[in-house]
PDB file of N, CA and C in Angstrom:
ATOM      1  N   UNK A   1       0.584  -1.365  -0.070  1.00 76.00           N
ATOM      2  CA  UNK A   1       0.407   0.153  -0.326  1.00 76.00           C
ATOM      3  C   UNK A   1       0.773   1.239   0.065  1.00 76.00           C
ATOM      4  N   UNK A   2       0.626   2.731  -0.989  1.00 93.00           N
ATOM      5  CA  UNK A   2       0.841   3.676  -0.704  1.00 93.00           C
ATOM      6  C   UNK A   2       0.624   4.764  -0.180  1.00 93.00           C
ATOM      7  N   UNK A   3       1.683   5.723   0.049  1.00 94.00           N
ATOM      8  CA  UNK A   3       0.553   6.443   0.689  1.00 94.00           C
ATOM      9  C   UNK A   3      -0.153   8.047  -0.245  1.00 94.00           C
ATOM     10  N   UNK A   4      -0.824   8.283   0.212  1.00 96.00           N
ATOM     11  CA  UNK A   4      -1.900   8.918  -0.877  1.00 96.00           C
ATOM     12  C   UNK A   4      -1.268  10.332  -1.040  1.00 96.00           C
ATOM     13  N   UNK A   5      -1.515  10.523  -2.797  1.00 96.00           N
ATOM     14  CA  UNK A   5      -0.811  11.814  -3.214  1.00 96.00           C
ATOM     15  C   UNK A   5      -1.597  13.227  -2.529  1.00 96.00           C
ATOM     16  N   UNK A   6      -1.178  14.401  -2.500  1.00 97.00           N
ATOM     17  CA  UNK A   6      -2.059  15.192  -2.590  1.00 97.00           C
ATOM     18  C   UNK A   6      -3.314  15.580  -2.590  1.00 97.00           C
ATOM     19  N   UNK A   7      -3.931  14.974  -4.115  1.00 97.00           N
ATOM     20  CA  UNK A   7      -5.171  15.134  -5.000  1.00 97.00           C
ATOM     21  C   UNK A   7      -5.947  14.369  -3.892  1.00 97.00           C
ATOM     22  N   UNK A   8      -5.398  12.895  -3.551  1.00 96.00           N
ATOM     23  CA  UNK A   8      -6.144  11.947  -3.166  1.00 96.00           C
ATOM     24  C   UNK A   8      -6.441  11.822  -2.039  1.00 96.00           C
ATOM     25  N   UNK A   9      -5.665  12.234  -0.870  1.00 97.00           N
ATOM     26  CA  UNK A   9      -5.992  12.946   0.676  1.00 97.00           C
ATOM     27  C   UNK A   9      -6.979  13.707   0.509  1.00 97.00           C
ATOM     28  N   UNK A  10      -6.631  14.711  -0.238  1.00 97.00           N
ATOM     29  CA  UNK A  10      -8.386  15.868  -0.648  1.00 97.00           C
ATOM     30  C   UNK A  10      -9.129  15.367  -0.694  1.00 97.00           C
ATOM     31  N   UNK A  11     -10.002  14.521  -1.654  1.00 96.00           N
ATOM     32  CA  UNK A  11     -10.367  13.459  -1.909  1.00 96.00           C
ATOM     33  C   UNK A  11     -10.684  12.760  -0.686  1.00 96.00           C
ATOM     34  N   UNK A  12     -10.214  12.035   0.194  1.00 96.00           N
ATOM     35  CA  UNK A  12     -10.466  11.494   0.947  1.00 96.00           C
ATOM     36  C   UNK A  12     -10.665  12.256   2.221  1.00 96.00           C
ATOM     37  N   UNK A  13     -10.365  13.458   2.840  1.00 96.00           N
ATOM     38  CA  UNK A  13     -10.865  13.868   3.221  1.00 96.00           C
ATOM     39  C   UNK A  13     -11.966  14.625   3.782  1.00 96.00           C
ATOM     40  N   UNK A  14     -12.865  14.708   2.126  1.00 95.00           N
ATOM     41  CA  UNK A  14     -14.151  15.258   2.014  1.00 95.00           C
ATOM     42  C   UNK A  14     -14.881  14.033   2.528  1.00 95.00           C
ATOM     43  N   UNK A  15     -14.386  13.062   2.327  1.00 93.00           N
ATOM     44  CA  UNK A  15     -15.586  11.761   2.771  1.00 93.00           C
ATOM     45  C   UNK A  15     -15.351  11.719   4.228  1.00 93.00           C
ATOM     46  N   UNK A  16     -13.575  11.895   4.825  1.00 94.00           N
ATOM     47  CA  UNK A  16     -13.844  11.501   6.408  1.00 94.00           C
ATOM     48  C   UNK A  16     -14.695  12.597   7.305  1.00 94.00           C
ATOM     49  N   UNK A  17     -14.377  11.652   8.420  1.00 93.00           N
ATOM     50  CA  UNK A  17     -15.017  12.398   9.757  1.00 93.00           C
ATOM     51  C   UNK A  17     -14.311  13.838  10.033  1.00 93.00           C
ATOM     52  N   UNK A  18     -13.293  12.990  10.367  1.00 97.00           N
ATOM     53  CA  UNK A  18     -11.922  14.623  10.864  1.00 97.00           C
ATOM     54  C   UNK A  18     -11.306  14.258   9.735  1.00 97.00           C
ATOM     55  N   UNK A  19     -10.564  15.360   9.821  1.00 97.00           N
ATOM     56  CA  UNK A  19      -9.192  15.685   8.992  1.00 97.00           C
ATOM     57  C   UNK A  19      -8.200  14.434   9.235  1.00 97.00           C
ATOM     58  N   UNK A  20      -8.020  13.820   7.704  1.00 97.00           N
ATOM     59  CA  UNK A  20      -6.482  12.711   7.812  1.00 97.00           C
ATOM     60  C   UNK A  20      -5.268  13.261   7.226  1.00 97.00           C
ATOM     61  N   UNK A  21      -4.172  12.613   7.802  1.00 97.00           N
ATOM     62  CA  UNK A  21      -3.062  13.290   7.170  1.00 97.00           C
ATOM     63  C   UNK A  21      -2.598  11.866   6.539  1.00 97.00           C
ATOM     64  N   UNK A  22      -1.495  12.116   5.315  1.00 95.00           N
ATOM     65  CA  UNK A  22      -0.882  10.803   4.698  1.00 95.00           C
ATOM     66  C   UNK A  22      -0.292  10.153   5.698  1.00 95.00           C
ATOM     67  N   UNK A  23       0.279   9.993   6.836  1.00 96.00           N
ATOM     68  CA  UNK A  23       0.576   8.964   7.784  1.00 96.00           C
ATOM     69  C   UNK A  23      -0.486   8.226   8.108  1.00 96.00           C
ATOM     70  N   UNK A  24      -1.549   8.654   8.403  1.00 96.00           N
ATOM     71  CA  UNK A  24      -3.110   8.045   8.804  1.00 96.00           C
ATOM     72  C   UNK A  24      -3.453   7.408   7.285  1.00 96.00           C
ATOM     73  N   UNK A  25      -3.168   7.453   6.155  1.00 95.00           N
ATOM     74  CA  UNK A  25      -3.849   6.650   5.230  1.00 95.00           C
ATOM     75  C   UNK A  25      -2.838   5.882   4.414  1.00 95.00           C
ATOM     76  N   UNK A  26      -3.883   4.952   3.488  1.00 94.00           N
ATOM     77  CA  UNK A  26      -3.124   4.382   2.753  1.00 94.00           C
ATOM     78  C   UNK A  26      -3.380   4.143   1.557  1.00 94.00           C
ATOM     79  N   UNK A  27      -3.430   3.969   0.513  1.00 95.00           N
ATOM     80  CA  UNK A  27      -4.153   3.840  -0.670  1.00 95.00           C
ATOM     81  C   UNK A  27      -3.419   2.449  -1.324  1.00 95.00           C
ATOM     82  N   UNK A  28      -4.727   1.842  -2.417  1.00 91.00           N
ATOM     83  CA  UNK A  28      -4.808   0.632  -3.219  1.00 91.00           C
ATOM     84  C   UNK A  28      -5.287   1.410  -4.320  1.00 91.00           C
ATOM     85  N   UNK A  29      -4.933   0.048  -5.582  1.00 89.00           N
ATOM     86  CA  UNK A  29      -6.093   0.307  -6.280  1.00 89.00           C
ATOM     87  C   UNK A  29      -6.714  -1.164  -6.408  1.00 89.00           C
ATOM     88  N   UNK A  30      -8.135  -1.432  -6.720  1.00 83.00           N
ATOM     89  CA  UNK A  30      -8.786  -2.624  -6.312  1.00 83.00           C
ATOM     90  C   UNK A  30      -9.694  -2.527  -7.756  1.00 83.00           C
ATOM     91  N   UNK A  31     -10.124  -3.963  -8.278  1.00 82.00           N
ATOM     92  CA  UNK A  31     -10.833  -4.321  -9.075  1.00 82.00           C
ATOM     93  C   UNK A  31     -12.113  -4.564  -8.727  1.00 82.00           C
ATOM     94  N   UNK A  32     -13.175  -3.742  -8.674  1.00 80.00           N
ATOM     95  CA  UNK A  32     -15.198  -3.735  -8.071  1.00 80.00           C
ATOM     96  C   UNK A  32     -15.758  -4.931  -8.973  1.00 80.00           C
ATOM     97  N   UNK A  33     -15.995  -4.421  -9.944  1.00 78.00           N
ATOM     98  CA  UNK A  33     -16.817  -5.457 -10.872  1.00 78.00           C
ATOM     99  C   UNK A  33     -15.450  -5.300 -11.625  1.00 78.00           C
ATOM    100  N   UNK A  34     -16.390  -6.311 -12.963  1.00 72.00           N
ATOM    101  CA  UNK A  34     -15.673  -6.195 -14.380  1.00 72.00           C
ATOM    102  C   UNK A  34     -17.044  -6.779 -15.193  1.00 72.00           C
ATOM    103  N   UNK A  35     -16.631  -6.583 -16.280  1.00 71.00           N
ATOM    104  CA  UNK A  35     -18.307  -6.812 -17.360  1.00 71.00           C
ATOM    105  C   UNK A  35     -18.521  -8.592 -18.390  1.00 71.00           C
ATOM    106  N   UNK A  36     -17.032  -9.338 -17.516  1.00 72.00           N
ATOM    107  CA  UNK A  36     -17.717 -11.051 -18.142  1.00 72.00           C
ATOM    108  C   UNK A  36     -18.785 -11.375 -17.695  1.00 72.00           C
ATOM    109  N   UNK A  37     -19.609 -11.901 -18.984  1.00 71.00           N
ATOM    110  CA  UNK A  37     -20.624 -12.736 -17.867  1.00 71.00           C
ATOM    111  C   UNK A  37     -19.770 -13.669 -16.783  1.00 71.00           C
ATOM    112  N   UNK A  38     -21.376 -13.626 -16.217  1.00 71.00           N
ATOM    113  CA  UNK A  38     -21.059 -14.580 -14.573  1.00 71.00           C
ATOM    114  C   UNK A  38     -22.458 -15.458 -14.682  1.00 71.00           C
ATOM    115  N   UNK A  39     -21.450 -16.497 -15.040  1.00 74.00           N
ATOM    116  CA  UNK A  39     -22.551 -17.828 -15.825  1.00 74.00           C
ATOM    117  C   UNK A  39     -23.160 -18.348 -14.275  1.00 74.00           C
ATOM    118  N   UNK A  40     -22.161 -18.043 -13.275  1.00 75.00           N
ATOM    119  CA  UNK A  40     -23.204 -19.024 -11.853  1.00 75.00           C
ATOM    120  C   UNK A  40     -24.385 -18.253 -11.556  1.00 75.00           C
ATOM    121  N   UNK A  41     -24.702 -16.824 -11.906  1.00 72.00           N
ATOM    122  CA  UNK A  41     -25.406 -15.915 -11.673  1.00 72.00           C
ATOM    123  C   UNK A  41     -26.546 -15.898 -13.128  1.00 72.00           C
ATOM    124  N   UNK A  42     -26.362 -16.539 -13.976  1.00 76.00           N
ATOM    125  CA  UNK A  42     -26.594 -16.342 -15.308  1.00 76.00           C
ATOM    126  C   UNK A  42     -26.960 -14.543 -15.544  1.00 76.00           C
ATOM    127  N   UNK A  43     -25.504 -13.510 -15.229  1.00 76.00           N
ATOM    128  CA  UNK A  43     -25.887 -12.686 -15.839  1.00 76.00           C
ATOM    129  C   UNK A  43     -24.904 -11.780 -16.650  1.00 76.00           C
ATOM    130  N   UNK A  44     -24.940 -10.592 -17.222  1.00 79.00           N
ATOM    131  CA  UNK A  44     -23.457  -9.880 -17.254  1.00 79.00           C
ATOM    132  C   UNK A  44     -24.028  -8.322 -16.841  1.00 79.00           C
ATOM    133  N   UNK A  45     -22.666  -7.829 -16.929  1.00 81.00           N
ATOM    134  CA  UNK A  45     -23.086  -6.530 -16.422  1.00 81.00           C
ATOM    135  C   UNK A  45     -23.032  -5.282 -17.192  1.00 81.00           C
ATOM    136  N   UNK A  46     -24.357  -4.423 -17.141  1.00 84.00           N
ATOM    137  CA  UNK A  46     -24.201  -3.357 -19.076  1.00 84.00           C
ATOM    138  C   UNK A  46     -23.359  -2.987 -18.994  1.00 84.00           C
ATOM    139  N   UNK A  47     -23.130  -1.822 -19.899  1.00 85.00           N
ATOM    140  CA  UNK A  47     -22.323  -0.666 -19.352  1.00 85.00           C
ATOM    141  C   UNK A  47     -22.744   0.679 -18.629  1.00 85.00           C
ATOM    142  N   UNK A  48     -24.809   0.626 -18.586  1.00 90.00           N
ATOM    143  CA  UNK A  48     -25.286   1.718 -17.927  1.00 90.00           C
ATOM    144  C   UNK A  48     -24.864   0.675 -16.359  1.00 90.00           C
ATOM    145  N   UNK A  49     -24.876   0.000 -16.276  1.00 88.00           N
ATOM    146  CA  UNK A  49     -25.015  -0.353 -14.821  1.00 88.00           C
ATOM    147  C   UNK A  49     -23.318   0.068 -14.010  1.00 88.00           C
ATOM    148  N   UNK A  50     -22.476  -0.301 -15.116  1.00 88.00           N
ATOM    149  CA  UNK A  50     -20.905  -0.407 -14.914  1.00 88.00           C
ATOM    150  C   UNK A  50     -20.867   1.587 -14.076  1.00 88.00           C
ATOM    151  N   UNK A  51     -21.699   2.648 -15.216  1.00 91.00           N
ATOM    152  CA  UNK A  51     -21.201   3.678 -15.136  1.00 91.00           C
ATOM    153  C   UNK A  51     -21.959   3.918 -13.683  1.00 91.00           C
ATOM    154  N   UNK A  52     -23.084   3.281 -13.119  1.00 93.00           N
ATOM    155  CA  UNK A  52     -23.684   3.515 -11.764  1.00 93.00           C
ATOM    156  C   UNK A  52     -22.961   2.977 -10.892  1.00 93.00           C
ATOM    157  N   UNK A  53     -22.210   2.085 -11.015  1.00 90.00           N
ATOM    158  CA  UNK A  53     -21.360   1.959  -9.852  1.00 90.00           C
ATOM    159  C   UNK A  53     -20.539   2.631  -9.731  1.00 90.00           C
ATOM    160  N   UNK A  54     -19.956   2.799 -10.855  1.00 92.00           N
ATOM    161  CA  UNK A  54     -18.634   3.558 -10.954  1.00 92.00           C
ATOM    162  C   UNK A  54     -18.954   5.406  -9.968  1.00 92.00           C
ATOM    163  N   UNK A  55     -20.140   5.462 -10.335  1.00 94.00           N
ATOM    164  CA  UNK A  55     -20.678   6.737  -9.705  1.00 94.00           C
ATOM    165  C   UNK A  55     -20.380   6.777  -8.070  1.00 94.00           C
ATOM    166  N   UNK A  56     -21.465   5.466  -7.537  1.00 93.00           N
ATOM    167  CA  UNK A  56     -21.309   4.986  -6.791  1.00 93.00           C
ATOM    168  C   UNK A  56     -20.089   4.785  -5.694  1.00 93.00           C
ATOM    169  N   UNK A  57     -19.320   4.264  -6.234  1.00 92.00           N
ATOM    170  CA  UNK A  57     -17.782   4.292  -6.045  1.00 92.00           C
ATOM    171  C   UNK A  57     -17.206   5.778  -5.223  1.00 92.00           C
ATOM    172  N   UNK A  58     -17.366   6.465  -6.348  1.00 93.00           N
ATOM    173  CA  UNK A  58     -16.719   7.669  -6.102  1.00 93.00           C
ATOM    174  C   UNK A  58     -17.505   8.419  -4.700  1.00 93.00           C
ATOM    175  N   UNK A  59     -18.403   7.766  -4.352  1.00 92.00           N
ATOM    176  CA  UNK A  59     -19.358   8.654  -3.005  1.00 92.00           C
ATOM    177  C   UNK A  59     -18.416   7.682  -2.021  1.00 92.00           C
ATOM    178  N   UNK A  60     -18.081   6.837  -1.826  1.00 90.00           N
ATOM    179  CA  UNK A  60     -17.948   6.111  -0.822  1.00 90.00           C
ATOM    180  C   UNK A  60     -18.623   5.209  -0.632  1.00 90.00           C
ATOM    181  N   UNK A  61     -17.755   3.931  -0.681  1.00 88.00           N
ATOM    182  CA  UNK A  61     -18.148   2.335  -0.565  1.00 88.00           C
ATOM    183  C   UNK A  61     -17.565   1.586   0.243  1.00 88.00           C
ATOM    184  N   UNK A  62     -18.145   1.220   1.441  1.00 85.00           N
ATOM    185  CA  UNK A  62     -17.229   0.492   2.282  1.00 85.00           C
ATOM    186  C   UNK A  62     -16.324  -1.147   1.385  1.00 85.00           C
ATOM    187  N   UNK A  63     -15.460  -1.480   1.810  1.00 82.00           N
ATOM    188  CA  UNK A  63     -14.598  -2.524   1.352  1.00 82.00           C
ATOM    189  C   UNK A  63     -14.630  -3.411   2.134  1.00 82.00           C
ATOM    190  N   UNK A  64     -15.203  -4.643   2.332  1.00 78.00           N
ATOM    191  CA  UNK A  64     -15.256  -5.580   3.154  1.00 78.00           C
ATOM    192  C   UNK A  64     -14.725  -6.625   2.800  1.00 78.00           C
ATOM    193  N   UNK A  65     -13.837  -7.641   3.598  1.00 72.00           N
ATOM    194  CA  UNK A  65     -13.603  -9.095   3.861  1.00 72.00           C
ATOM    195  C   UNK A  65     -14.724 -10.224   3.303  1.00 72.00           C
ATOM    196  N   UNK A  66     -15.540  -9.957   3.588  1.00 70.00           N
ATOM    197  CA  UNK A  66     -16.606 -11.180   2.884  1.00 70.00           C
ATOM    198  C   UNK A  66     -17.948 -10.384   2.654  1.00 70.00           C
ATOM    199  N   UNK A  67     -18.418 -11.379   2.604  1.00 65.00           N
ATOM    200  CA  UNK A  67     -20.155 -10.704   1.916  1.00 65.00           C
ATOM    201  C   UNK A  67     -20.992 -11.774   2.284  1.00 65.00           C
ATOM    202  N   UNK A  68     -21.436 -12.383   3.494  1.00 63.00           N
ATOM    203  CA  UNK A  68     -22.289 -13.019   3.957  1.00 63.00           C
ATOM    204  C   UNK A  68     -23.378 -12.892   4.026  1.00 63.00           C
ATOM    205  N   UNK A  69     -24.027 -12.712   2.555  1.00 62.00           N
ATOM    206  CA  UNK A  69     -25.057 -12.630   2.004  1.00 62.00           C
ATOM    207  C   UNK A  69     -26.230 -13.998   2.629  1.00 62.00           C
ATOM    208  N   UNK A  70     -25.680 -15.058   2.401  1.00 64.00           N
ATOM    209  CA  UNK A  70     -26.321 -15.969   3.278  1.00 64.00           C
ATOM    210  C   UNK A  70     -26.988 -15.927   4.983  1.00 64.00           C
ATOM    211  N   UNK A  71     -25.690 -15.508   5.632  1.00 66.00           N
ATOM    212  CA  UNK A  71     -25.474 -15.721   6.860  1.00 66.00           C
ATOM    213  C   UNK A  71     -26.072 -14.520   7.289  1.00 66.00           C
ATOM    214  N   UNK A  72     -27.177 -13.478   7.813  1.00 65.00           N
ATOM    215  CA  UNK A  72     -27.137 -12.757   8.088  1.00 65.00           C
ATOM    216  C   UNK A  72     -26.527 -11.871   9.496  1.00 65.00           C
ATOM    217  N   UNK A  73     -26.489 -12.756  10.269  1.00 68.00           N
ATOM    218  CA  UNK A  73     -26.055 -12.701  11.483  1.00 68.00           C
ATOM    219  C   UNK A  73     -24.390 -12.890  11.932  1.00 68.00           C
ATOM    220  N   UNK A  74     -24.106 -13.548  10.347  1.00 69.00           N
ATOM    221  CA  UNK A  74     -22.402 -13.317  10.869  1.00 69.00           C
ATOM    222  C   UNK A  74     -21.764 -11.365  10.350  1.00 69.00           C
ATOM    223  N   UNK A  75     -21.321 -11.556  10.808  1.00 71.00           N
ATOM    224  CA  UNK A  75     -20.063 -10.039  10.769  1.00 71.00           C
ATOM    225  C   UNK A  75     -19.407  -9.744   9.478  1.00 71.00           C
ATOM    226  N   UNK A  76     -19.395  -8.541   8.651  1.00 72.00           N
ATOM    227  CA  UNK A  76     -18.636  -8.195   7.316  1.00 72.00           C
ATOM    228  C   UNK A  76     -17.574  -7.353   8.201  1.00 72.00           C
ATOM    229  N   UNK A  77     -16.053  -7.518   8.012  1.00 75.00           N
ATOM    230  CA  UNK A  77     -15.118  -6.819   8.767  1.00 75.00           C
ATOM    231  C   UNK A  77     -15.032  -5.837   7.356  1.00 75.00           C
ATOM    232  N   UNK A  78     -15.190  -4.116   7.638  1.00 76.00           N
ATOM    233  CA  UNK A  78     -14.786  -3.415   6.426  1.00 76.00           C
ATOM    234  C   UNK A  78     -13.230  -3.053   7.049  1.00 76.00           C
ATOM    235  N   UNK A  79     -12.787  -2.961   5.798  1.00 80.00           N
ATOM    236  CA  UNK A  79     -11.091  -2.900   6.014  1.00 80.00           C
ATOM    237  C   UNK A  79     -10.154  -1.674   5.039  1.00 80.00           C
ATOM    238  N   UNK A  80     -11.958  -1.077   4.136  1.00 86.00           N
ATOM    239  CA  UNK A  80     -11.303   0.630   3.453  1.00 86.00           C
ATOM    240  C   UNK A  80     -12.783   1.099   3.348  1.00 86.00           C
ATOM    241  N   UNK A  81     -12.445   2.317   2.632  1.00 90.00           N
ATOM    242  CA  UNK A  81     -13.774   3.053   1.663  1.00 90.00           C
ATOM    243  C   UNK A  81     -12.839   3.426   0.500  1.00 90.00           C
ATOM    244  N   UNK A  82     -13.849   3.381  -0.551  1.00 93.00           N
ATOM    245  CA  UNK A  82     -13.066   4.003  -1.567  1.00 93.00           C
ATOM    246  C   UNK A  82     -13.867   5.149  -1.686  1.00 93.00           C
ATOM    247  N   UNK A  83     -12.827   6.249  -2.465  1.00 94.00           N
ATOM    248  CA  UNK A  83     -12.485   7.902  -2.397  1.00 94.00           C
ATOM    249  C   UNK A  83     -12.659   8.113  -4.408  1.00 94.00           C
ATOM    250  N   UNK A  84     -12.656   6.999  -4.826  1.00 94.00           N
ATOM    251  CA  UNK A  84     -12.594   7.819  -6.612  1.00 94.00           C
ATOM    252  C   UNK A  84     -12.678   6.434  -7.419  1.00 94.00           C
ATOM    253  N   UNK A  85     -13.160   6.728  -8.459  1.00 93.00           N
ATOM    254  CA  UNK A  85     -13.297   5.207  -9.570  1.00 93.00           C
ATOM    255  C   UNK A  85     -12.800   5.844 -11.284  1.00 93.00           C
ATOM    256  N   UNK A  86     -12.815   4.776 -11.791  1.00 91.00           N
ATOM    257  CA  UNK A  86     -12.586   4.745 -12.994  1.00 91.00           C
ATOM    258  C   UNK A  86     -12.886   3.610 -13.323  1.00 91.00           C
ATOM    259  N   UNK A  87     -13.303   3.734 -14.648  1.00 89.00           N
ATOM    260  CA  UNK A  87     -13.401   2.617 -15.980  1.00 89.00           C
ATOM    261  C   UNK A  87     -12.619   2.618 -16.733  1.00 89.00           C
ATOM    262  N   UNK A  88     -12.049   1.171 -17.083  1.00 86.00           N
ATOM    263  CA  UNK A  88     -10.891   0.977 -17.378  1.00 86.00           C
ATOM    264  C   UNK A  88     -11.515  -0.316 -17.986  1.00 86.00           C
ATOM    265  N   UNK A  89     -10.547  -0.253 -19.593  1.00 80.00           N
ATOM    266  CA  UNK A  89     -11.326  -0.872 -21.065  1.00 80.00           C
ATOM    267  C   UNK A  89     -10.191  -2.114 -21.167  1.00 80.00           C
ATOM    268  N   UNK A  90     -10.354  -3.108 -20.833  1.00 75.00           N
ATOM    269  CA  UNK A  90      -9.326  -4.166 -21.185  1.00 75.00           C
ATOM    270  C   UNK A  90      -9.634  -4.828 -22.370  1.00 75.00           C
ATOM    271  N   UNK A  91      -8.611  -5.523 -23.446  1.00 69.00           N
ATOM    272  CA  UNK A  91      -8.730  -6.644 -23.864  1.00 69.00           C
ATOM    273  C   UNK A  91      -8.419  -7.793 -23.587  1.00 69.00           C
TER     274      UNK A  91
END
C-alpha cells in the first residue's frame, strides 16, 4: 500500500469524519467489478450499470473482507472505503 498523493488525500478528507494526514492513510487500487458474463448467476454487467457503480464508488463504498449474504447474523469486516473510481477497458 502506498501513501496518498495530495489530490487523493484531498478526496479522502472530503468524506472523512475528521481530517486525516498522509501518515494515517494508505491507498491501493482494486477491481470492484468486471463486465464478463457471470455464468453462476446467469448475468452480465451492462455498461449503464457499470457507470452507476463507478458513480457510487466515487461517493464512498465500504470494502469488506467478505459478503455473508446467506448468514445475516455473521459479521462483515470493513478494511477500507472508496474515494474515487475509473472505468478501464481491457482486452
